[in-house]
Short mmCIF file of C-alpha atoms in Angstrom, two decimals:
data_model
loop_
_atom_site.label_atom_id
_atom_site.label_comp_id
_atom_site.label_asym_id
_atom_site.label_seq_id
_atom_site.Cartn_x
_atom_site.Cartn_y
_atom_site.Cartn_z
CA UNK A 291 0.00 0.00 0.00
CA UNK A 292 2.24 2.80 1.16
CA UNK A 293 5.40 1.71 -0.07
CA UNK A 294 3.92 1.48 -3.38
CA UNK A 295 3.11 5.10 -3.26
CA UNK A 296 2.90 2.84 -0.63
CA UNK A 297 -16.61 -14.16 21.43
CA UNK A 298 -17.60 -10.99 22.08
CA UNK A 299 -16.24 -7.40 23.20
CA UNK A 300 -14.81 -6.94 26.97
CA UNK A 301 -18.13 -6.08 28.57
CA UNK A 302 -18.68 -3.61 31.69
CA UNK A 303 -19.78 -4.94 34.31
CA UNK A 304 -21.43 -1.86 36.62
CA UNK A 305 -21.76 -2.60 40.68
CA UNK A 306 -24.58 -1.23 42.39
CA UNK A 307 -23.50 1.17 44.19
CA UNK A 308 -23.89 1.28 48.30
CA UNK A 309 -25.02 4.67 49.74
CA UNK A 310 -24.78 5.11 53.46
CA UNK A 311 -26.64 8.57 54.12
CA UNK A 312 -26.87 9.78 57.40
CA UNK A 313 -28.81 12.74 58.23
CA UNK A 314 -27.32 15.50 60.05
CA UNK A 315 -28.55 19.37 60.60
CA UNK A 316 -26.43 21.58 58.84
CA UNK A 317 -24.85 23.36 62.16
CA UNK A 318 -23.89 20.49 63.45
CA UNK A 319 -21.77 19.55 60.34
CA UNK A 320 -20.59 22.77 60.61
CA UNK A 321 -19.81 22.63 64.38
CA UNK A 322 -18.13 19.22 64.11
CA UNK A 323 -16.04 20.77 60.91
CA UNK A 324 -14.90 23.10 63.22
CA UNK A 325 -13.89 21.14 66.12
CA UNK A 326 -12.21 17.91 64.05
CA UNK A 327 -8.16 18.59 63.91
CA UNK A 328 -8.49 15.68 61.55
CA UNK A 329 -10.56 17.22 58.97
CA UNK A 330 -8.44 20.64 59.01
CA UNK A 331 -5.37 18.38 58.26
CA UNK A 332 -7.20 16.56 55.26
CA UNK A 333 -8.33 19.83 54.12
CA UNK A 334 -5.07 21.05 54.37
CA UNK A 335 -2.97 18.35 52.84
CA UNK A 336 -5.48 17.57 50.07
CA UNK A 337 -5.57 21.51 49.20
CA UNK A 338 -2.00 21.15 49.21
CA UNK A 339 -1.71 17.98 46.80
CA UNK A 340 -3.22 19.72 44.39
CA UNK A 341 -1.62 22.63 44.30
CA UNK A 342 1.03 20.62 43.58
CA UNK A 343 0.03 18.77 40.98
CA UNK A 344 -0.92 21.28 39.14
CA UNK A 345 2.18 23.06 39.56
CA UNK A 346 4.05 19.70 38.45
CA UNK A 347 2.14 20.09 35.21
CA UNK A 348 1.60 23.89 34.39
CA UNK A 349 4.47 25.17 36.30
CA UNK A 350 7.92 23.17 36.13
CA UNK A 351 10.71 24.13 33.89
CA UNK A 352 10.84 23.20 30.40
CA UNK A 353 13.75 21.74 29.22
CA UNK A 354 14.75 20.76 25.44
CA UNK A 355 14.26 16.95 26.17
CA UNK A 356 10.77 17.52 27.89
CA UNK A 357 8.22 16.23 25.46
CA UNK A 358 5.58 17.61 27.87
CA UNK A 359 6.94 20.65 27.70
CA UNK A 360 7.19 20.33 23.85
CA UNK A 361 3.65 19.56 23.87
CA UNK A 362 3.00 22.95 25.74
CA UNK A 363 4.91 24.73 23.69
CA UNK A 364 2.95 23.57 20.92
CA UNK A 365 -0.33 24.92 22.33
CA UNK A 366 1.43 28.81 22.52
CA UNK A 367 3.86 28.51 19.43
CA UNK A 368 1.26 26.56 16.94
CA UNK A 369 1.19 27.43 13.77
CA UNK A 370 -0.91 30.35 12.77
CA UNK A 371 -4.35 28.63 12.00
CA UNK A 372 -7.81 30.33 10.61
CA UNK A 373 -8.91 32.52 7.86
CA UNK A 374 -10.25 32.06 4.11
CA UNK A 375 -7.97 30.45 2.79
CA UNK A 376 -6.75 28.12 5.37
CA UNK A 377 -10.83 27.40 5.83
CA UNK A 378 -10.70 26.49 1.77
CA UNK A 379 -8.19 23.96 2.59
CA UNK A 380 -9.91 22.02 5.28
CA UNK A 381 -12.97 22.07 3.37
CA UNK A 382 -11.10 20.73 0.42
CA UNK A 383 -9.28 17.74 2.01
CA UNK A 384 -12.37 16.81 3.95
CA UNK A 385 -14.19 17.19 0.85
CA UNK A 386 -15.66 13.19 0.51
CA UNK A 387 -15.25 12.19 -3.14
CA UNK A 388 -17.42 8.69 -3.64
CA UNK A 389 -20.83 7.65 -3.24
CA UNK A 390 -21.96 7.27 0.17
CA UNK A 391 -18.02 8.34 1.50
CA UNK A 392 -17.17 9.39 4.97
CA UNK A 393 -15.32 12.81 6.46
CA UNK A 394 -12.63 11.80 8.56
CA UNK A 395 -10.68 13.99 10.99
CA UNK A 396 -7.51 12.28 11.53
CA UNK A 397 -5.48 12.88 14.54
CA UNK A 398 -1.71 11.93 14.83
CA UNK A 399 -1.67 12.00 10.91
CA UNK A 400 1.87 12.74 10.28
CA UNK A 401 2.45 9.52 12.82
CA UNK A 402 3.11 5.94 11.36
CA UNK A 403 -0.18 4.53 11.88
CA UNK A 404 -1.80 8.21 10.86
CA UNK A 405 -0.04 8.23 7.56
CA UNK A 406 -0.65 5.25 6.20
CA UNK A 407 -4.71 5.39 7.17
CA UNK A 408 -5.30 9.01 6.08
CA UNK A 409 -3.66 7.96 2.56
CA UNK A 410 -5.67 4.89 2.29
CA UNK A 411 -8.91 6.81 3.42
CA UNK A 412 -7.81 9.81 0.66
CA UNK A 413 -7.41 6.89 -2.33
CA UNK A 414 -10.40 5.57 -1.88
CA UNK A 415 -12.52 8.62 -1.87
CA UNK A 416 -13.49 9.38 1.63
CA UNK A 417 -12.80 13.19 2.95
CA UNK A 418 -9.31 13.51 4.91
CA UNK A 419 -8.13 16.35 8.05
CA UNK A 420 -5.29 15.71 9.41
CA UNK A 421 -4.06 16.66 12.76
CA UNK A 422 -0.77 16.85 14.51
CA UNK A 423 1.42 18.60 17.07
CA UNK A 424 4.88 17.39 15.38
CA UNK A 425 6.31 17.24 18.48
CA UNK A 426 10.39 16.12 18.79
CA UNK A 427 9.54 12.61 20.73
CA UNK A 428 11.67 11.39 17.89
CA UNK A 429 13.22 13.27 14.80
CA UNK A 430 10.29 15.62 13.09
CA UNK A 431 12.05 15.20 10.02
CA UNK A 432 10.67 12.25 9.64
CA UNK A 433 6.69 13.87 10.74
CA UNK A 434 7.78 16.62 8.14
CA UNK A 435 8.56 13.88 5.29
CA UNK A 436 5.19 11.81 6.09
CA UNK A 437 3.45 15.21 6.00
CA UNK A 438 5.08 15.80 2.49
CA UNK A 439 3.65 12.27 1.15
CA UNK A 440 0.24 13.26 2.75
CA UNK A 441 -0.17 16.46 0.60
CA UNK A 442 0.81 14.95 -2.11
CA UNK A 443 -2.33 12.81 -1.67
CA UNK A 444 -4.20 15.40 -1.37
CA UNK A 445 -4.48 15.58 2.50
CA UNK A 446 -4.18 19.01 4.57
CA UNK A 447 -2.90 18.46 7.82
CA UNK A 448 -3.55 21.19 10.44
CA UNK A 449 -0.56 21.69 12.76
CA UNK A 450 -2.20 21.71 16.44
CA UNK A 451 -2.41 19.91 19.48
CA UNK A 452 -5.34 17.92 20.31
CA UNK A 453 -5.63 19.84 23.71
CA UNK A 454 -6.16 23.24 21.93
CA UNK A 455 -10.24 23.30 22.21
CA UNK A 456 -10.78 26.49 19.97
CA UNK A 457 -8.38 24.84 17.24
CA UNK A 458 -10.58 21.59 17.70
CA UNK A 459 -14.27 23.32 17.89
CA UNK A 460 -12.86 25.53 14.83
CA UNK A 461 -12.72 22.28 12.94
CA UNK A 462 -16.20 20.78 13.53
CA UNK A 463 -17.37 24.66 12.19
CA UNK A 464 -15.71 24.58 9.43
CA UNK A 465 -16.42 20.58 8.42
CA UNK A 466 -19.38 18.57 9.88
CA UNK A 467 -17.29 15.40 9.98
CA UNK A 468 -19.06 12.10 10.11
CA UNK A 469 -16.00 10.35 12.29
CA UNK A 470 -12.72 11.21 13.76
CA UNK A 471 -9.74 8.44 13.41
CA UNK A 472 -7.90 9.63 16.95
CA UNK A 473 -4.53 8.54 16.50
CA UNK A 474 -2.34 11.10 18.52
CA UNK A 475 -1.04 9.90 21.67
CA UNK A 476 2.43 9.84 23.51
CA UNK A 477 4.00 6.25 22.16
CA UNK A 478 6.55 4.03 24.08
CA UNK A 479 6.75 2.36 27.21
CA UNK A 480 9.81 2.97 28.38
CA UNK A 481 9.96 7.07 27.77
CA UNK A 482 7.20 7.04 30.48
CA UNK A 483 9.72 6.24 33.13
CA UNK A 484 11.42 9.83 32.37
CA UNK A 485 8.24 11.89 31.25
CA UNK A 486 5.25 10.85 33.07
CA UNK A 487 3.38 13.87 31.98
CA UNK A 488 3.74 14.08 28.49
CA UNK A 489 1.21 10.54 28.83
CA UNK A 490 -0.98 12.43 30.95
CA UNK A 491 -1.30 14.91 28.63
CA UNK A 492 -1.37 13.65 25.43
CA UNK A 493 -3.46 10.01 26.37
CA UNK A 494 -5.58 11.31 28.94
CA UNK A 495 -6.31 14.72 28.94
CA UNK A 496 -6.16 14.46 24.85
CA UNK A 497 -8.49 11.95 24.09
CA UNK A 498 -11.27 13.58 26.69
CA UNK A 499 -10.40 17.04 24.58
CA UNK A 500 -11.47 15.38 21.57
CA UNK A 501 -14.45 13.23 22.98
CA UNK A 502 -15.53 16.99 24.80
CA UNK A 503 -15.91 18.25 21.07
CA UNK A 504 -16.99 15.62 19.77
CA UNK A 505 -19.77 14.86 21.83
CA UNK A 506 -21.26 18.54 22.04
CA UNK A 507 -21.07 18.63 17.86
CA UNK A 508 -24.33 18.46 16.00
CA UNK A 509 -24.16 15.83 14.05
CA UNK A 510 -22.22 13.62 16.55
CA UNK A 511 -19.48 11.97 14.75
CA UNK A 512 -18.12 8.13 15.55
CA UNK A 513 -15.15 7.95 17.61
CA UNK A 514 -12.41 4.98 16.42
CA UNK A 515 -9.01 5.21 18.76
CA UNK A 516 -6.15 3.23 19.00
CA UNK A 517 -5.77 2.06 22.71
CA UNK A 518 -2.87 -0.68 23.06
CA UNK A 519 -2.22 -4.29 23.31
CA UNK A 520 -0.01 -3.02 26.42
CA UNK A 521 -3.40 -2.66 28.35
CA UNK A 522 -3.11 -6.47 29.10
CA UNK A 523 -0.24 -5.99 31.12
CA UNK A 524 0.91 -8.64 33.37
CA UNK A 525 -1.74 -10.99 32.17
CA UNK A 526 -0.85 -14.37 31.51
CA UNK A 527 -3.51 -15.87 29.15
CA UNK A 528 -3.11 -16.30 25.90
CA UNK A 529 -3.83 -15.47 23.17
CA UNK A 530 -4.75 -12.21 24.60
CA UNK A 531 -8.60 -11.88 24.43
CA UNK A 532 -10.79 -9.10 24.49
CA UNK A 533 -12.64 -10.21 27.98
CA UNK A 534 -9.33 -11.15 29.61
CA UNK A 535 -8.42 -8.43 32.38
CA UNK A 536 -6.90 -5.91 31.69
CA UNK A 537 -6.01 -4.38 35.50
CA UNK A 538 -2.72 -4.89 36.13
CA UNK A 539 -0.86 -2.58 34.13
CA UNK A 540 3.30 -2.97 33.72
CA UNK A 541 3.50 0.54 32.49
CA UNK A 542 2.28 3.91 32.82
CA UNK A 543 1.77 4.01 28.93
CA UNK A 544 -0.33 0.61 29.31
CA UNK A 545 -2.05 2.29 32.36
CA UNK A 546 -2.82 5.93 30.30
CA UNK A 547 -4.64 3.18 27.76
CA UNK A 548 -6.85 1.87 29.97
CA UNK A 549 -7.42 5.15 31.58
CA UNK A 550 -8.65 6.16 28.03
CA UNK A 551 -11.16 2.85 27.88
CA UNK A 552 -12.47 4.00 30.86
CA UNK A 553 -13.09 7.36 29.37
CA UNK A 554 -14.36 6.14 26.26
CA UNK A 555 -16.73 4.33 28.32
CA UNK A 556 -18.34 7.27 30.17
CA UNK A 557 -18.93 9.51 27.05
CA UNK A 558 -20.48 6.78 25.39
CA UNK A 559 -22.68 6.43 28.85
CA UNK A 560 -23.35 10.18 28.99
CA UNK A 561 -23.50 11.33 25.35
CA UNK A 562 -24.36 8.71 23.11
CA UNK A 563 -21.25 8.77 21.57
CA UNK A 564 -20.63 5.35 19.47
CA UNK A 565 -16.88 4.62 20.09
CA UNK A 566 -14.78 1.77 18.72
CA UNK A 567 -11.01 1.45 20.36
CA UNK A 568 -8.22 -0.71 18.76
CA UNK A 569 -5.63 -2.52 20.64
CA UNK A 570 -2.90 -2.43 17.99
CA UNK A 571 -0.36 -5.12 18.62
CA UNK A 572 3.21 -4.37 17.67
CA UNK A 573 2.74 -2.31 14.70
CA UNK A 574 5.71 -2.22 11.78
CA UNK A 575 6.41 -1.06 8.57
CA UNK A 576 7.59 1.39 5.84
CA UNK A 577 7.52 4.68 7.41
CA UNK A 578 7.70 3.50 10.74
CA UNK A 579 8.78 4.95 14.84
CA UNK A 580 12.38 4.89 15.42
CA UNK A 581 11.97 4.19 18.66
CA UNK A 582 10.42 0.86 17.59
CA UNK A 583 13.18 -2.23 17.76
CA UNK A 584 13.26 -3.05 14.11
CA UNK A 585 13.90 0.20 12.97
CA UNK A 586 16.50 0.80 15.63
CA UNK A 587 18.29 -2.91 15.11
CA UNK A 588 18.06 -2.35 11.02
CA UNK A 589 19.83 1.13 12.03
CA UNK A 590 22.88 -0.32 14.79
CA UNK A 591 23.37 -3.63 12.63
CA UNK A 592 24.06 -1.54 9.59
CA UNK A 593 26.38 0.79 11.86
CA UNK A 594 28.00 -2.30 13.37
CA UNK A 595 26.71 -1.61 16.84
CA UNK A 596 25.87 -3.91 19.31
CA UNK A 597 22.36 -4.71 19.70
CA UNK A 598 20.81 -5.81 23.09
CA UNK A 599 18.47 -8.50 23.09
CA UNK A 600 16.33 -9.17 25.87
CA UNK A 601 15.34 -12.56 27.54
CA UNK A 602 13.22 -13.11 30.56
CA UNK A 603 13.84 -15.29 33.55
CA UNK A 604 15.79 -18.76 32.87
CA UNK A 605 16.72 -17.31 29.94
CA UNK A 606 12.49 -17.57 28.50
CA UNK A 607 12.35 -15.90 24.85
CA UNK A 608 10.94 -12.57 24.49
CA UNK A 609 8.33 -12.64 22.07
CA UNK A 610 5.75 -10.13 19.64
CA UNK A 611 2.70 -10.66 17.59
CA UNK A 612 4.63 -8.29 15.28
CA UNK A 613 1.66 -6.59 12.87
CA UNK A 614 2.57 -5.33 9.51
CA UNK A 615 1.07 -1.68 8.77
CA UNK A 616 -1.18 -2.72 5.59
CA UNK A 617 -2.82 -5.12 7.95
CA UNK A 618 -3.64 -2.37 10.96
CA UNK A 619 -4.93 -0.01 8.14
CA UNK A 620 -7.30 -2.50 6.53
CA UNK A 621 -8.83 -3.07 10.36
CA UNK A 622 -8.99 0.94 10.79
CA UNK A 623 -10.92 1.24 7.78
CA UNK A 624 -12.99 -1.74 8.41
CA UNK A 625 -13.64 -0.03 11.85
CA UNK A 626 -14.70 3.22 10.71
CA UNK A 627 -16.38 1.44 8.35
CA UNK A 628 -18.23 -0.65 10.90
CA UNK A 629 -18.66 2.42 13.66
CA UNK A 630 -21.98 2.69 13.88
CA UNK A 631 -23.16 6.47 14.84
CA UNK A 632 -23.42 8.14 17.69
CA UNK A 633 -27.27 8.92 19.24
CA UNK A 634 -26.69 12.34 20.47
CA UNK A 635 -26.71 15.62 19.40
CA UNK A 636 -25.08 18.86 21.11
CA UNK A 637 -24.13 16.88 24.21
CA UNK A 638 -27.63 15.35 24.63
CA UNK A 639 -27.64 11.03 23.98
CA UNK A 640 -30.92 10.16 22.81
CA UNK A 641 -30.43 6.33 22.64
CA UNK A 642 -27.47 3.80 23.41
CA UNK A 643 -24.40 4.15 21.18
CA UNK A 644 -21.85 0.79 19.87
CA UNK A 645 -18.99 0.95 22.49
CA UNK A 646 -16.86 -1.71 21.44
CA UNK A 647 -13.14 -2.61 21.47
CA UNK A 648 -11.23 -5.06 19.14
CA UNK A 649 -7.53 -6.53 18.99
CA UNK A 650 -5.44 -6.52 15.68
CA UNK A 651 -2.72 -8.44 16.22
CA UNK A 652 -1.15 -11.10 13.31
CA UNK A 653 -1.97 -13.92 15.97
CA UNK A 654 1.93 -15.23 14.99
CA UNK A 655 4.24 -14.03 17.68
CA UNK A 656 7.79 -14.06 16.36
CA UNK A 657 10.69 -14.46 19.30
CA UNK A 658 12.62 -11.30 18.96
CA UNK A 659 16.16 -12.98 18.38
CA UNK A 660 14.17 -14.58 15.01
CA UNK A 661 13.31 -11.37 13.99
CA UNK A 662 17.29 -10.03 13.93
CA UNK A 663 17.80 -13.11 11.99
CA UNK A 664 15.79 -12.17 9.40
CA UNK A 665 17.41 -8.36 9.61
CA UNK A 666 20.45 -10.30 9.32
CA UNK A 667 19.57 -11.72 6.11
CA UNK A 668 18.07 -8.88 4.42
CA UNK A 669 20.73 -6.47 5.08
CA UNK A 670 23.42 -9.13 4.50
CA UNK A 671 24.95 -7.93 7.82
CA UNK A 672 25.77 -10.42 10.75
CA UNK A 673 24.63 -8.58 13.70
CA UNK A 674 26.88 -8.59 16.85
CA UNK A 675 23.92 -9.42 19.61
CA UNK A 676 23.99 -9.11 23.32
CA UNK A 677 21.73 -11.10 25.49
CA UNK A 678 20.32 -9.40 28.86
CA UNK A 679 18.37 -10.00 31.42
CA UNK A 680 14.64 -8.24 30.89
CA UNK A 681 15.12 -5.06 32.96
CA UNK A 682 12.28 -3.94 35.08
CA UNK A 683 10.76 -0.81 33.23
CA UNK A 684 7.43 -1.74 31.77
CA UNK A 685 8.17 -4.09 29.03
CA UNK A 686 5.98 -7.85 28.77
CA UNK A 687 7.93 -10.95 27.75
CA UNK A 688 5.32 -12.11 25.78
CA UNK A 689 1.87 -10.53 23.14
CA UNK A 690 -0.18 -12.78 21.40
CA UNK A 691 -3.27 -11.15 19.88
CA UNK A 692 -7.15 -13.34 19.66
CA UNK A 693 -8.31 -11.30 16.49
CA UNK A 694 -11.47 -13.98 16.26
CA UNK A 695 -13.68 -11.04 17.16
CA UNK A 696 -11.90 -8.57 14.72
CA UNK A 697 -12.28 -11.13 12.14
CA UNK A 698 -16.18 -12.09 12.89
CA UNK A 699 -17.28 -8.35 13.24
CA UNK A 700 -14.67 -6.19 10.84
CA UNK A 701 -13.75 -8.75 8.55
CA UNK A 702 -9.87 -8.42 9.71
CA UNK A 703 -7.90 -10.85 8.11
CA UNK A 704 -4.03 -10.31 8.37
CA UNK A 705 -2.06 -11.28 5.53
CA UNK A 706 1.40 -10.18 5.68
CA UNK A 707 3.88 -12.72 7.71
CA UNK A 708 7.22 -11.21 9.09
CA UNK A 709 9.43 -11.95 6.29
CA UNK A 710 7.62 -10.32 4.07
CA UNK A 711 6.89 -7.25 6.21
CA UNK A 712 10.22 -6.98 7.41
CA UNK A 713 11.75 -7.15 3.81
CA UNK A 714 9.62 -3.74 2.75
CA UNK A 715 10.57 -2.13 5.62
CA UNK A 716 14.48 -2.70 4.62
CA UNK A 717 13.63 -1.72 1.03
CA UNK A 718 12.31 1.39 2.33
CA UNK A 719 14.76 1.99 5.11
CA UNK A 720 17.81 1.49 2.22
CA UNK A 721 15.90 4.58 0.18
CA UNK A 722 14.87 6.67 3.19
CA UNK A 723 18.75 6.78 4.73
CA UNK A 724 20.19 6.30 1.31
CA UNK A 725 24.04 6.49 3.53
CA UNK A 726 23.04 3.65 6.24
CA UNK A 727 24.91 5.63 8.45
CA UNK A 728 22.20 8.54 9.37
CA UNK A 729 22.27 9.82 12.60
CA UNK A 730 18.13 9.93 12.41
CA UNK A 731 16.82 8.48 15.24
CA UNK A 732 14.58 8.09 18.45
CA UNK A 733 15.20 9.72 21.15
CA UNK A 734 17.59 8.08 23.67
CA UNK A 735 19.69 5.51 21.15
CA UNK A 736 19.68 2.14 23.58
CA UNK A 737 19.48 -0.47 21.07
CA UNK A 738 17.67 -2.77 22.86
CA UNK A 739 14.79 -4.89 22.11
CA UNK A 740 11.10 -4.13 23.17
#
């Protein structure tokens, strides 16, 4: 695609919940407010936790490597948006161009996964916004080069952050879009460990700025996100199911994903809002995150670098359900596709709303020492490996992806196996860093496995 250009849901379960009310005159509460040292102190200390926490987000120094502070920065330094002609443009790319077509706003779409679904989406017809903050998580070059391939297709993308709510309200008055593909989030597990916020801000308080404008729009548009196969966490059954738990966390990424099901949860509750979240598993590809361990072992075996490979306890193989990125686009079509529509208008549900949420894995986990092997062989380079211990900083030994209810309800049907995936995504890398010896790259440089 791009590189030739190129059972049943988890189900809530909602406890009763047990009031205790006890009837009091209001002087007394008053009287015994007055007289409790205890309740001053919680007062006091809770007061003071939040002042804190909000100075920990609005108020601590920015520093070049913050991406939280990046992602501030973006909502004062944005580029200039508004006008005529900018207006002609988003009409234009969100103009739908087939027969019973769909408006998409697209956030994240100068990211892997937004890139490759906004072009599919434009070839086909369908109206296409993009949105995205660019932000220097990894090298914007590469945003700036995905952006490049977008307008060639024909797709505008608006340079904001999702957490700007005039920017966002400004788009749903200029284009009444039938569903927004929210794709922007904070990526990788391990970068949580030295920016907590820039996952509070981008997964949590992101997604509820876009589910805030979308749910008071009129039409209400269908919601598709991509959540994460990390929200399994430390579970142990495979393959990983939709109505397995998904409680126990091993990251603050995996836990700002679940946060977000929750979330997408209460605005379908409230607001009618029919929302559809993906747990992508492992995604790769042409185009793809160099902070991902492909593109990062492709980029140390060609520099003759050692590459750390990680095993977990009595020396157990680490393991993916590695996804090529045709496959994840064909399931984010077939769910927009498949969204259903929201019941509510201007913030007011008038029926219930599909809230559903769907794995798209390959279901063929590949150990992670097979996959170098195959690097090996395409780049005709023997890499010089390293084998350590699993460190303790959010990573799973093991994904395995059930996509029987993908399959049975989108009509997801993966069809790329890692050879061939991985052998496009050398063709392109060759093309993209022409030298092999480009000092492009994510953020940090540890070539270790994920």
């Amino acid at each position: 695609m791009m590189d030739s250009l190129p059972s049943t849901p988890g189900k809530f379960k909602v406890d009763k919940p047990q009031y205790h009310y006890h009837h009091h005159h209001p002087r007394q509460l008053i009287l015994r407010w007055h007289h409790s040292p205890l309740l001053s102190k919680l007062a006091f200390w809770s007061f003071l936790a939040i002042a804190l926490l909000v100075a920990f987000f609005f108020l601590s120094p920015t520093t070049p490597n913050s991406s939280s502070a990046s992602g501030r920065r973006s909502l004062r330094n944005a580029a200039p948006w508004g006008g005529p002609d900018w207006e002609k443009r988003v009409r234009s790319s969100a103009r739908v161009r087939r027969p019973g077509g769909i408006s998409v706003l697209v956030t994240g779409a100068a990211g892997f996964v937004g890139t490759h679904v906004s072009t599919a989406l434009k070839r086909r017809g369908d109206g296409v916004l993009g949105l995205d903050n660019f932000n220097d998580y990894y090298d914007p070059s590469l945003k700036r080069a995905r952006q490049a391939l977008l307008d060639r297709a024909g797709v505008f993308v608006v340079e904001g952050d999702v957490n700007d709510g005039p920017l966002l309200l400004k788009l749903f008055d200029v284009v009444p879009f039938t569903h927004v593909m929210h794709l922007a989030a904070q990526a990788g597990v391990r970068y949580a460990m030295t920016n907590p916020s820039s996952y509070v801000h981008s997964n949590v308080a992101g997604l509820v700025s876009v589910l805030e404008v979308a749910k008071s729009a009129d039409p209400q548009p269908a919601v598709v996100w991509a959540s994460s196969s990390s929200v399994y966490g430390l579970n142990s059954h495979v393959p990983f199911s939709e109505v397995d738990r998904t409680d126990r966390p091993a990251s603050l990424y995996a836990a700002t994903k679940k946060a977000g099901e929750e979330i997408a949860h209460v605005y379908n509750h409230i607001y009618g809002l029919a929302i559809t979240g993906l747990r992508f598993f492992t995604v790769y590809g042409p185009w793809g995150r160099p902070d991902m361990a492909y593109f990062f072992f492709t980029r140390d075996i060609l520099r003759s670098k050692p590459i750390s490979i990680f095993e977990g306890p009595d020396h157990a193989t680490v393991a993916r359900d590695f996804t090529y990125i045709d496959d994840i686009t064909s399931g984010c079509l077939a769910a927009l596709d498949n969204a259903g529509k929201s019941t509510g208008s201007g913030g007011k549900k008038r029926g219930s709303a599909p809230l559903r949420v769907y794995n798209l894995g390959n279901t063929s986990p590949v150990a992670v020492s097979h996959l170098v092997s195959i690097l090996e062989q395409l780049l005709k380079v023997k890499a010089v490996r390293n084998v350590v211990k699993m460190p303790r900083n959010g990573d799973v030994q093991f994904t395995h992806a059930n996509i029987s209810l993908a399959q049975r309800e989108l009509g997801y049907h993966p069809t790329t196996d890692l050879n061939t995936g991985l052998k496009k995504f050398v063709r392109w890398y060759l093309e993209y860093y022409p030298t092999s010896s480009s000092k492009k790259g994510s953020r940090g440089g540890s070539s270790s496995a994920i």
